[in-house]
Short mmCIF file of C-alpha atoms and ligand atoms in Angstrom, two decimals:
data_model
loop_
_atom_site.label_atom_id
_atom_site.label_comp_id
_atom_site.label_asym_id
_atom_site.label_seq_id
_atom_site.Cartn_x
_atom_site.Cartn_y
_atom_site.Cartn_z
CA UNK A 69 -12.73 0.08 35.53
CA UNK A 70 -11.42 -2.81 33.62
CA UNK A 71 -10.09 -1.43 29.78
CA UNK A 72 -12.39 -4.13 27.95
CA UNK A 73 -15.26 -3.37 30.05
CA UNK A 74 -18.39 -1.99 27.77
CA UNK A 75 -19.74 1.29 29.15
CA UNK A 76 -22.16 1.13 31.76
CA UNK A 77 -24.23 3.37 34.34
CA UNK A 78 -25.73 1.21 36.45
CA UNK A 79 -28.23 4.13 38.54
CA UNK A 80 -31.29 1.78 38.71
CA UNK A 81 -31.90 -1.80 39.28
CA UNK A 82 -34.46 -3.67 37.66
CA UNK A 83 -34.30 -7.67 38.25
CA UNK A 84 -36.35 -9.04 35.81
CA UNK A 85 -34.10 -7.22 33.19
CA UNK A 86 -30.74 -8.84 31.79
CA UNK A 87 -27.90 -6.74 32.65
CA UNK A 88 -26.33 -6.68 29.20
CA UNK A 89 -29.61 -5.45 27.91
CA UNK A 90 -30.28 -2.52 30.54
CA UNK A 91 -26.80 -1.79 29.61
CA UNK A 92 -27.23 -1.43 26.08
CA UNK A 93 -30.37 0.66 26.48
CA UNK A 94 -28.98 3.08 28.23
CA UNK A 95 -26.01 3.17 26.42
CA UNK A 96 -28.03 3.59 22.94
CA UNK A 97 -29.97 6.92 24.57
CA UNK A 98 -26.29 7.80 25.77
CA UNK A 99 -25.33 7.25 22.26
CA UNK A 100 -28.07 9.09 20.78
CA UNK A 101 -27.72 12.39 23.14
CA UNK A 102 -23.81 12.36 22.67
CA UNK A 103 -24.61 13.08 19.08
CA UNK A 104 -27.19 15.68 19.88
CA UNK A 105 -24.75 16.78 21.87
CA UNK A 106 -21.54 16.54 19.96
CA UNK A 107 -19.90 14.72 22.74
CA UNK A 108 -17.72 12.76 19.62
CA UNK A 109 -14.80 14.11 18.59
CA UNK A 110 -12.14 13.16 15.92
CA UNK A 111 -8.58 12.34 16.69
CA UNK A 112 -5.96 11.80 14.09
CA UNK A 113 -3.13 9.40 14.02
CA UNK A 114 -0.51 10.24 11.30
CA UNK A 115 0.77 7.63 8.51
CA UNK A 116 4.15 8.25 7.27
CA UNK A 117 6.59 6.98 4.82
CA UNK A 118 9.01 4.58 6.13
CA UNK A 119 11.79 5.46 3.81
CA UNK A 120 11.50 9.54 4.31
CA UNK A 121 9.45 9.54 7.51
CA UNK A 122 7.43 12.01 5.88
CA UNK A 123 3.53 12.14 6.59
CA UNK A 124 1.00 11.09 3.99
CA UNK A 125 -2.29 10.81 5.57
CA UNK A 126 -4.18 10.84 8.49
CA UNK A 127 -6.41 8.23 10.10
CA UNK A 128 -9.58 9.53 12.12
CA UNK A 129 -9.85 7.70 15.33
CA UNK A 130 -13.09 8.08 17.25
CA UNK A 131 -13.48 9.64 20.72
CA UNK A 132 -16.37 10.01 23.29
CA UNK A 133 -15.68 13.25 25.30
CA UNK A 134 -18.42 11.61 27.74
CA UNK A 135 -19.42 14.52 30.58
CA UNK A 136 -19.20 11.82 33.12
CA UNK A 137 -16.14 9.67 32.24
CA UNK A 138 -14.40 11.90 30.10
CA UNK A 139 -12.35 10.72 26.92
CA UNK A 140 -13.98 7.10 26.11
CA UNK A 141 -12.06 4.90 23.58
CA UNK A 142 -14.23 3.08 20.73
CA UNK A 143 -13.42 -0.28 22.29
CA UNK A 144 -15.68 0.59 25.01
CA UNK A 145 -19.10 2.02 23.01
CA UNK A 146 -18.29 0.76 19.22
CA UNK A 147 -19.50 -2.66 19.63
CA UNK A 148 -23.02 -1.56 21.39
CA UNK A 149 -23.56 0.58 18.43
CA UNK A 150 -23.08 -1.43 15.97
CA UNK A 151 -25.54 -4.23 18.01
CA UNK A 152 -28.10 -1.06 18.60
CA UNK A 153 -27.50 0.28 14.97
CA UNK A 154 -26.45 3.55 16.09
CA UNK A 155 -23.03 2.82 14.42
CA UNK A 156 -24.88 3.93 11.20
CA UNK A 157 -25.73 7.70 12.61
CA UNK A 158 -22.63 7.65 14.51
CA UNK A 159 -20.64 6.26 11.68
CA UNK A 160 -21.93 9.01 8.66
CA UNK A 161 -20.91 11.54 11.32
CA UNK A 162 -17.85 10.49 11.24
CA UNK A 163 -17.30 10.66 7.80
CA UNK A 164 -18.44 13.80 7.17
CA UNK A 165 -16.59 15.36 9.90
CA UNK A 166 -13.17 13.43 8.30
CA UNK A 167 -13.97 15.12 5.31
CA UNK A 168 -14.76 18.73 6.72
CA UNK A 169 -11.71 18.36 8.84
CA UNK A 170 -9.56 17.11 6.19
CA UNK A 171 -10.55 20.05 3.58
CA UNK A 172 -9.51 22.55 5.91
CA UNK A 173 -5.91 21.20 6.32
CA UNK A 174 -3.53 23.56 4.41
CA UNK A 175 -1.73 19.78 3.36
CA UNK A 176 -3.04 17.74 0.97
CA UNK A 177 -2.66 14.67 3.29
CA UNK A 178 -4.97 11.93 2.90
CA UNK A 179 -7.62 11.04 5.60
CA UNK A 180 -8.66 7.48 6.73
CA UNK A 181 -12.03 6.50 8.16
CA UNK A 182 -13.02 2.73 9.39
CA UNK A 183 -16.15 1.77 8.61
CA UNK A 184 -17.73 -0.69 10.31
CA UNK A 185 -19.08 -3.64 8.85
CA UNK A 186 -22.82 -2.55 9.70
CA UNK A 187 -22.17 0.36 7.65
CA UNK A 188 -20.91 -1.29 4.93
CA UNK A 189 -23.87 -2.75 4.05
CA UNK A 190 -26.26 -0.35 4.18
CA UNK A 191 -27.09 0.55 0.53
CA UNK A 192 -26.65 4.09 0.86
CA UNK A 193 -22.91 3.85 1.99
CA UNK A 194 -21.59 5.76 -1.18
CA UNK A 195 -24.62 8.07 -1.49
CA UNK A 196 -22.77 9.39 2.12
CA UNK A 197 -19.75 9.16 1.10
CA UNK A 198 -20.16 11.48 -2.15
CA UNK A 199 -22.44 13.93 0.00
CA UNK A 200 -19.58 14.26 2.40
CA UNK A 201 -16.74 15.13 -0.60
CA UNK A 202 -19.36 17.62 -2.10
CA UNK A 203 -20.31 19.64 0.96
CA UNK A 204 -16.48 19.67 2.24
CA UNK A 205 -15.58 20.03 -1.42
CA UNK A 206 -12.68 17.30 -0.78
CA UNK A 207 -11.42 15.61 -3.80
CA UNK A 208 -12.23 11.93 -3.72
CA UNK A 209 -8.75 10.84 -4.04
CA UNK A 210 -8.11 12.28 -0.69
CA UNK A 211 -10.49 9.50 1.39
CA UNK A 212 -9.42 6.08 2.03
CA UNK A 213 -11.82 3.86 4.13
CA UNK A 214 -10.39 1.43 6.14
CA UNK A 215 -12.70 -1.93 6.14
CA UNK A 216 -11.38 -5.30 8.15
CA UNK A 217 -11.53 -8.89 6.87
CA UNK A 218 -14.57 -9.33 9.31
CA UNK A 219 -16.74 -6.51 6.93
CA UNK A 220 -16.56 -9.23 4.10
CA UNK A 221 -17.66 -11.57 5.37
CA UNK A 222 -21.51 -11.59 6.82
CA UNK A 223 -23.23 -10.31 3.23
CA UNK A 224 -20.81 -10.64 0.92
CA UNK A 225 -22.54 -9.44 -2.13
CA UNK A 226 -23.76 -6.27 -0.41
CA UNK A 227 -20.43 -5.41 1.00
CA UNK A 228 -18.07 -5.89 -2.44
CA UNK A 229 -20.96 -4.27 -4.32
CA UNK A 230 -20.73 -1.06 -2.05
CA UNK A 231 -16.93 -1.31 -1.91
CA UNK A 232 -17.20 -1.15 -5.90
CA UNK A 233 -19.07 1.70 -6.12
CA UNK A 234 -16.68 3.37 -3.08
CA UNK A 235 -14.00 2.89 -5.29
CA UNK A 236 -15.62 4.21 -8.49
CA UNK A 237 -15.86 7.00 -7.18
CA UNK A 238 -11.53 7.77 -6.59
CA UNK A 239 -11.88 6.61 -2.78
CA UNK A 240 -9.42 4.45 -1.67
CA UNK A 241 -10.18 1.29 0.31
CA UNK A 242 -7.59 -0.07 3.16
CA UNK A 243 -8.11 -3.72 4.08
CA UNK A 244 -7.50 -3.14 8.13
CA UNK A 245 -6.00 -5.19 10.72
CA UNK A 246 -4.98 -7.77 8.55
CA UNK A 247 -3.93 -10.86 9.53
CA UNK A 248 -6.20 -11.25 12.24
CA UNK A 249 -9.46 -12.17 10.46
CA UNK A 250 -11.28 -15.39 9.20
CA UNK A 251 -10.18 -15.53 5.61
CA UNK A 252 -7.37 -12.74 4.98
CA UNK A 253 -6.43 -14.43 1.74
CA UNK A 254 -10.00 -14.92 0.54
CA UNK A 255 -10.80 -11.35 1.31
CA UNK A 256 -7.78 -10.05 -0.66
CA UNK A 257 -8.94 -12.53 -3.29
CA UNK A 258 -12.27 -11.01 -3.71
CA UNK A 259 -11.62 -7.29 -4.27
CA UNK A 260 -8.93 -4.97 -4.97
CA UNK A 261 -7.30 -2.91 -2.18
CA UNK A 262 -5.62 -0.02 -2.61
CA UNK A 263 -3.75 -0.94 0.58
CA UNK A 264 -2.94 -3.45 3.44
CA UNK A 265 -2.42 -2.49 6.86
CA UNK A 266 -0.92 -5.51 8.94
CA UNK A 267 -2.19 -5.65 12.48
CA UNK A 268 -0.31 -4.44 15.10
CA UNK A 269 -0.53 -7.49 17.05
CA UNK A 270 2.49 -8.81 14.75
CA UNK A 271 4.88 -5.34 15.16
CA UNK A 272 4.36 -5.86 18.81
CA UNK A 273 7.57 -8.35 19.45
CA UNK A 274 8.51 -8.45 16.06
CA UNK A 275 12.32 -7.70 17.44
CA UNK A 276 12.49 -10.78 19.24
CA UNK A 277 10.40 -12.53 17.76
CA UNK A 278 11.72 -14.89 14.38
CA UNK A 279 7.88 -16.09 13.67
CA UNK A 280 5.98 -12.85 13.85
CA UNK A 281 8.84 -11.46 11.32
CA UNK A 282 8.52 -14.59 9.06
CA UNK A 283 5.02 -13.21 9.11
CA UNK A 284 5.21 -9.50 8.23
CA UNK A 285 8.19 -10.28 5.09
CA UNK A 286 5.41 -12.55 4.18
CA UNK A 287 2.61 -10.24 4.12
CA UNK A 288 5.40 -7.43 2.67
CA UNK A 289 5.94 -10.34 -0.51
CA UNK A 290 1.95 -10.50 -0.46
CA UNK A 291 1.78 -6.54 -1.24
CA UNK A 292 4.46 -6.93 -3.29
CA UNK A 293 3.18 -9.70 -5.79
CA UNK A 294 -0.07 -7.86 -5.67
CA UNK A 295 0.96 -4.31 -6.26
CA UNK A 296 -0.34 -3.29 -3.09
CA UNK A 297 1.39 -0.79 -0.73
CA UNK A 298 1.77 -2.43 3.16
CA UNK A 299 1.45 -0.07 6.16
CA UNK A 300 2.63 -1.40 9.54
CA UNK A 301 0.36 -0.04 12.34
CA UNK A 302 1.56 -0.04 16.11
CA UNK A 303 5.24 0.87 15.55
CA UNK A 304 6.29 2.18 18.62
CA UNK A 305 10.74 2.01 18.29
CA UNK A 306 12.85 2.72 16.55
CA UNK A 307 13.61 -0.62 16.33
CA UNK A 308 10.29 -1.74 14.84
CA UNK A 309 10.97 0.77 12.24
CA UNK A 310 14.52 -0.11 11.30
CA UNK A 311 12.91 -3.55 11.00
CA UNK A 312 10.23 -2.44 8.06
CA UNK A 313 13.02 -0.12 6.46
CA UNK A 314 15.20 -3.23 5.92
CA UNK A 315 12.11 -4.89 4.56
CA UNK A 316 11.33 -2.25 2.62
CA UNK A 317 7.66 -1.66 4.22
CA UNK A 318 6.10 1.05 2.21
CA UNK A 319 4.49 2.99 5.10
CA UNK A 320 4.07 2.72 8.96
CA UNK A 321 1.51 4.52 11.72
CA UNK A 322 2.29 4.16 15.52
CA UNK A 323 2.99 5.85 18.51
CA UNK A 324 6.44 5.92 17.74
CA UNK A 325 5.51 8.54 14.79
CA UNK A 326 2.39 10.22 16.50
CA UNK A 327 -0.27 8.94 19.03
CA UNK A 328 -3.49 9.91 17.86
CA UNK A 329 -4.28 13.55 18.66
CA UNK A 330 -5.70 17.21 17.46
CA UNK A 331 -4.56 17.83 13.99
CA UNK A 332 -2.86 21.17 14.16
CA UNK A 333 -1.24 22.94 11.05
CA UNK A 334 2.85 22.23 11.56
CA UNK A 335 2.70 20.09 14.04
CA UNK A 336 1.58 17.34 11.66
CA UNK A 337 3.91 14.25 14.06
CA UNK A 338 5.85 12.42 11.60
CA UNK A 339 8.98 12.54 12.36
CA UNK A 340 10.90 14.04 9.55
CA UNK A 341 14.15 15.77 11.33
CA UNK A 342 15.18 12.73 12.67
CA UNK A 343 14.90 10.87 8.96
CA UNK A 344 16.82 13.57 7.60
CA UNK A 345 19.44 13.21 10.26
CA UNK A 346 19.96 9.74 9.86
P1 C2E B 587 -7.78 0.55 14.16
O1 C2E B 587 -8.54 1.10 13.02
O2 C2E B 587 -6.90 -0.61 13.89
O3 C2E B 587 -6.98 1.78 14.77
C1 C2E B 587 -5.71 1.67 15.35
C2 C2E B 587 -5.79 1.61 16.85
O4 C2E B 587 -4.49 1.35 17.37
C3 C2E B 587 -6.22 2.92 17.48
O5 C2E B 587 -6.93 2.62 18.67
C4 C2E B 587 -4.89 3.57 17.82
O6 C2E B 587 -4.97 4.51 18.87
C5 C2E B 587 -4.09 2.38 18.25
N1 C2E B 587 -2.66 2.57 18.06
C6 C2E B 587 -2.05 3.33 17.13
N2 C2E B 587 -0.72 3.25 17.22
C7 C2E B 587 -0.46 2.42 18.24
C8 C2E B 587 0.77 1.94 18.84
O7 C2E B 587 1.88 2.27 18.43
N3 C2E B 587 0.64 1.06 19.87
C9 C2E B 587 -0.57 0.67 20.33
N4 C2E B 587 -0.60 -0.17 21.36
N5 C2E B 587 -1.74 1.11 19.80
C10 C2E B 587 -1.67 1.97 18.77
P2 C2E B 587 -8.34 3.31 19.00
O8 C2E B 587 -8.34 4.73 18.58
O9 C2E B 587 -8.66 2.98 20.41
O10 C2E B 587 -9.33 2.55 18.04
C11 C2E B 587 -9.55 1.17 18.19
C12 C2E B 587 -10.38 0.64 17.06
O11 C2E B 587 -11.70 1.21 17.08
C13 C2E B 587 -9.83 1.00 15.69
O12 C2E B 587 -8.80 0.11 15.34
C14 C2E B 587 -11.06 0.84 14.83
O13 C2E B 587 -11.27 -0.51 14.50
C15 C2E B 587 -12.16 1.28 15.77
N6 C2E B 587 -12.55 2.67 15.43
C16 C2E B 587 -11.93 3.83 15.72
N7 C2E B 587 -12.60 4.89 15.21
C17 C2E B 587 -13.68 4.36 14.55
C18 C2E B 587 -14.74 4.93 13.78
O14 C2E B 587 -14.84 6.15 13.55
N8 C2E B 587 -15.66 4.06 13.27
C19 C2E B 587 -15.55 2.71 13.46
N9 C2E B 587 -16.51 1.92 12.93
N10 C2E B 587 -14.56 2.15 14.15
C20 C2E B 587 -13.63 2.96 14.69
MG1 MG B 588 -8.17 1.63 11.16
MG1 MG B 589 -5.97 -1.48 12.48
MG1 MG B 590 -7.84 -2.49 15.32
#
């Protein structure tokens, strides 16, 4: 099965439908019974300190532990729900499991959820979001929500009014994958992150490659005249990460620090001995 391939489970033919949309229907009563089911499970990827390599938050990645397929990446089912509208169900599950999972670490490490941009503008976004801290009784300064350039974009208003009203409320917001959007700069322009997280896509051969560099110090002197902290997702040498220490990249997230897994107490990835080694 090809990576990019959406989900499918073809066990019935009907001509005079369109694939796509068979497809899509049976992935939305997949979708729907997975969450019944708790089929979904949280993964966490740590984010660590470049200079100390110590941990300071985790993001939540999503999984489908399908019965059939087994562990199904969001590439595969996120876009369906978010066409279907099941990314809004889906999505507040999500964020109140990040929260219920976070308040029972014995760390105070922050956790970081994407939202998509369907969720975003649904008007009770922060009504969730404050449910979630109150029944996990996690302080608000412990979420960050990651939103890309994309999210900014369709309703506008909608979007930077909820992300307003997010932040009121001592969540952080991360502008994600960034770089690879429509309008980076506008998006910056038109609300304040807490933090940028440059796409991976520009780590990838950043050690051989002079333009993708030029591109990273550049975002790095974007943070920097901004007051904004830069993390550098998909660093997976050491390399890459002697690279963002010379720049002086505030924070990095790859599988070269953890690959996204069960969050268990001690065992937090990072990398720490080998920072205080070196
Ligand atoms: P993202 O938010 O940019 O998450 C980072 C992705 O990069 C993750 O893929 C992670 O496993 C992968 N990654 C991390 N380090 C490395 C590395 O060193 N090398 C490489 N090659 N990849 C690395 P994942 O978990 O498959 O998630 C893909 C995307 O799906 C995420 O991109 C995010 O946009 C979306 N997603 C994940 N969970 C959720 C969710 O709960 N809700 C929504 N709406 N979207 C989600
Ligand atoms: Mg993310
Ligand atoms: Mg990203
Ligand atoms: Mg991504």
């Amino acid at each position: 099965r090809a990576k990019k391939e959406p989900l499918r489970r073809c066990c019935y033919y009907e001509p005079e439908m369109d694939e796509d949309v068979r497809n899509r229907r049976v992935l939305q009563a997949d979708i729907l019974n997975a969450l019944e089911d708790q089929q979904f499970q949280l993964l966490y990827q740590v984010q660590c300190c470049v200079a100390t390599g110590e941990p300071i938050g985790y993001e939540a990645l999503l999984r489908w532990m399908h019965p059939e397929y087994g562990m199904v990446t969001p590439d595969r089912f996120i876009d369906a729900a978010e066409q279907n509208g099941l990314i809004i169900p889906l999505g507040e599950w999500v964020i109140r499991q990040a929260c219920r999972d976070a308040a029972s670490w014995s760390k105070p490490y922050k956790v970081a959820v994407n939202i998509s941009p369907i969720q975003l503008v649904q008007m009770d976004l922060p009504r969730i979001i404050t449910e979630s801290l109150l029944e996990a009784g996690l302080p608000a300064s412990r979420l960050e929500v990651e939103i890309t350039e994309t999210a900014i974009i369709d309703d506008k208003l909608r979007a930077l009014t909820n992300l307003r009203r997010i932040k009121a409320l001592g969540v952080s917001v991360a502008i994600d994958d960034f770089g690879t959007g429509y309008s980076s700069l506008d998006t910056l322009n038109s609300f304040e992150f807490d933090k940028i997280k440059i796409d991976r896509s520009f780590l990838a051969d950043c050690c051989d490659n002079e333009n993708a560099q030029a591109i990273i110090r550049a975002v790095l002197a974007l943070g920097q005249s901004l007051g904004l902290p830069v993390l550098a997702e998909g660093v997976e040498n050491e390399q890459q990460l002697a690279l963002l220490r010379a720049m002086d990249c505030a924070e990095a997230q790859g599988y070269y620090f953890g690959k996204p897994g069960e969050y268990r107490e001690g065992d937090e990835g990072g990398n720490s001995l080998q920072f205080a080694s070196s």
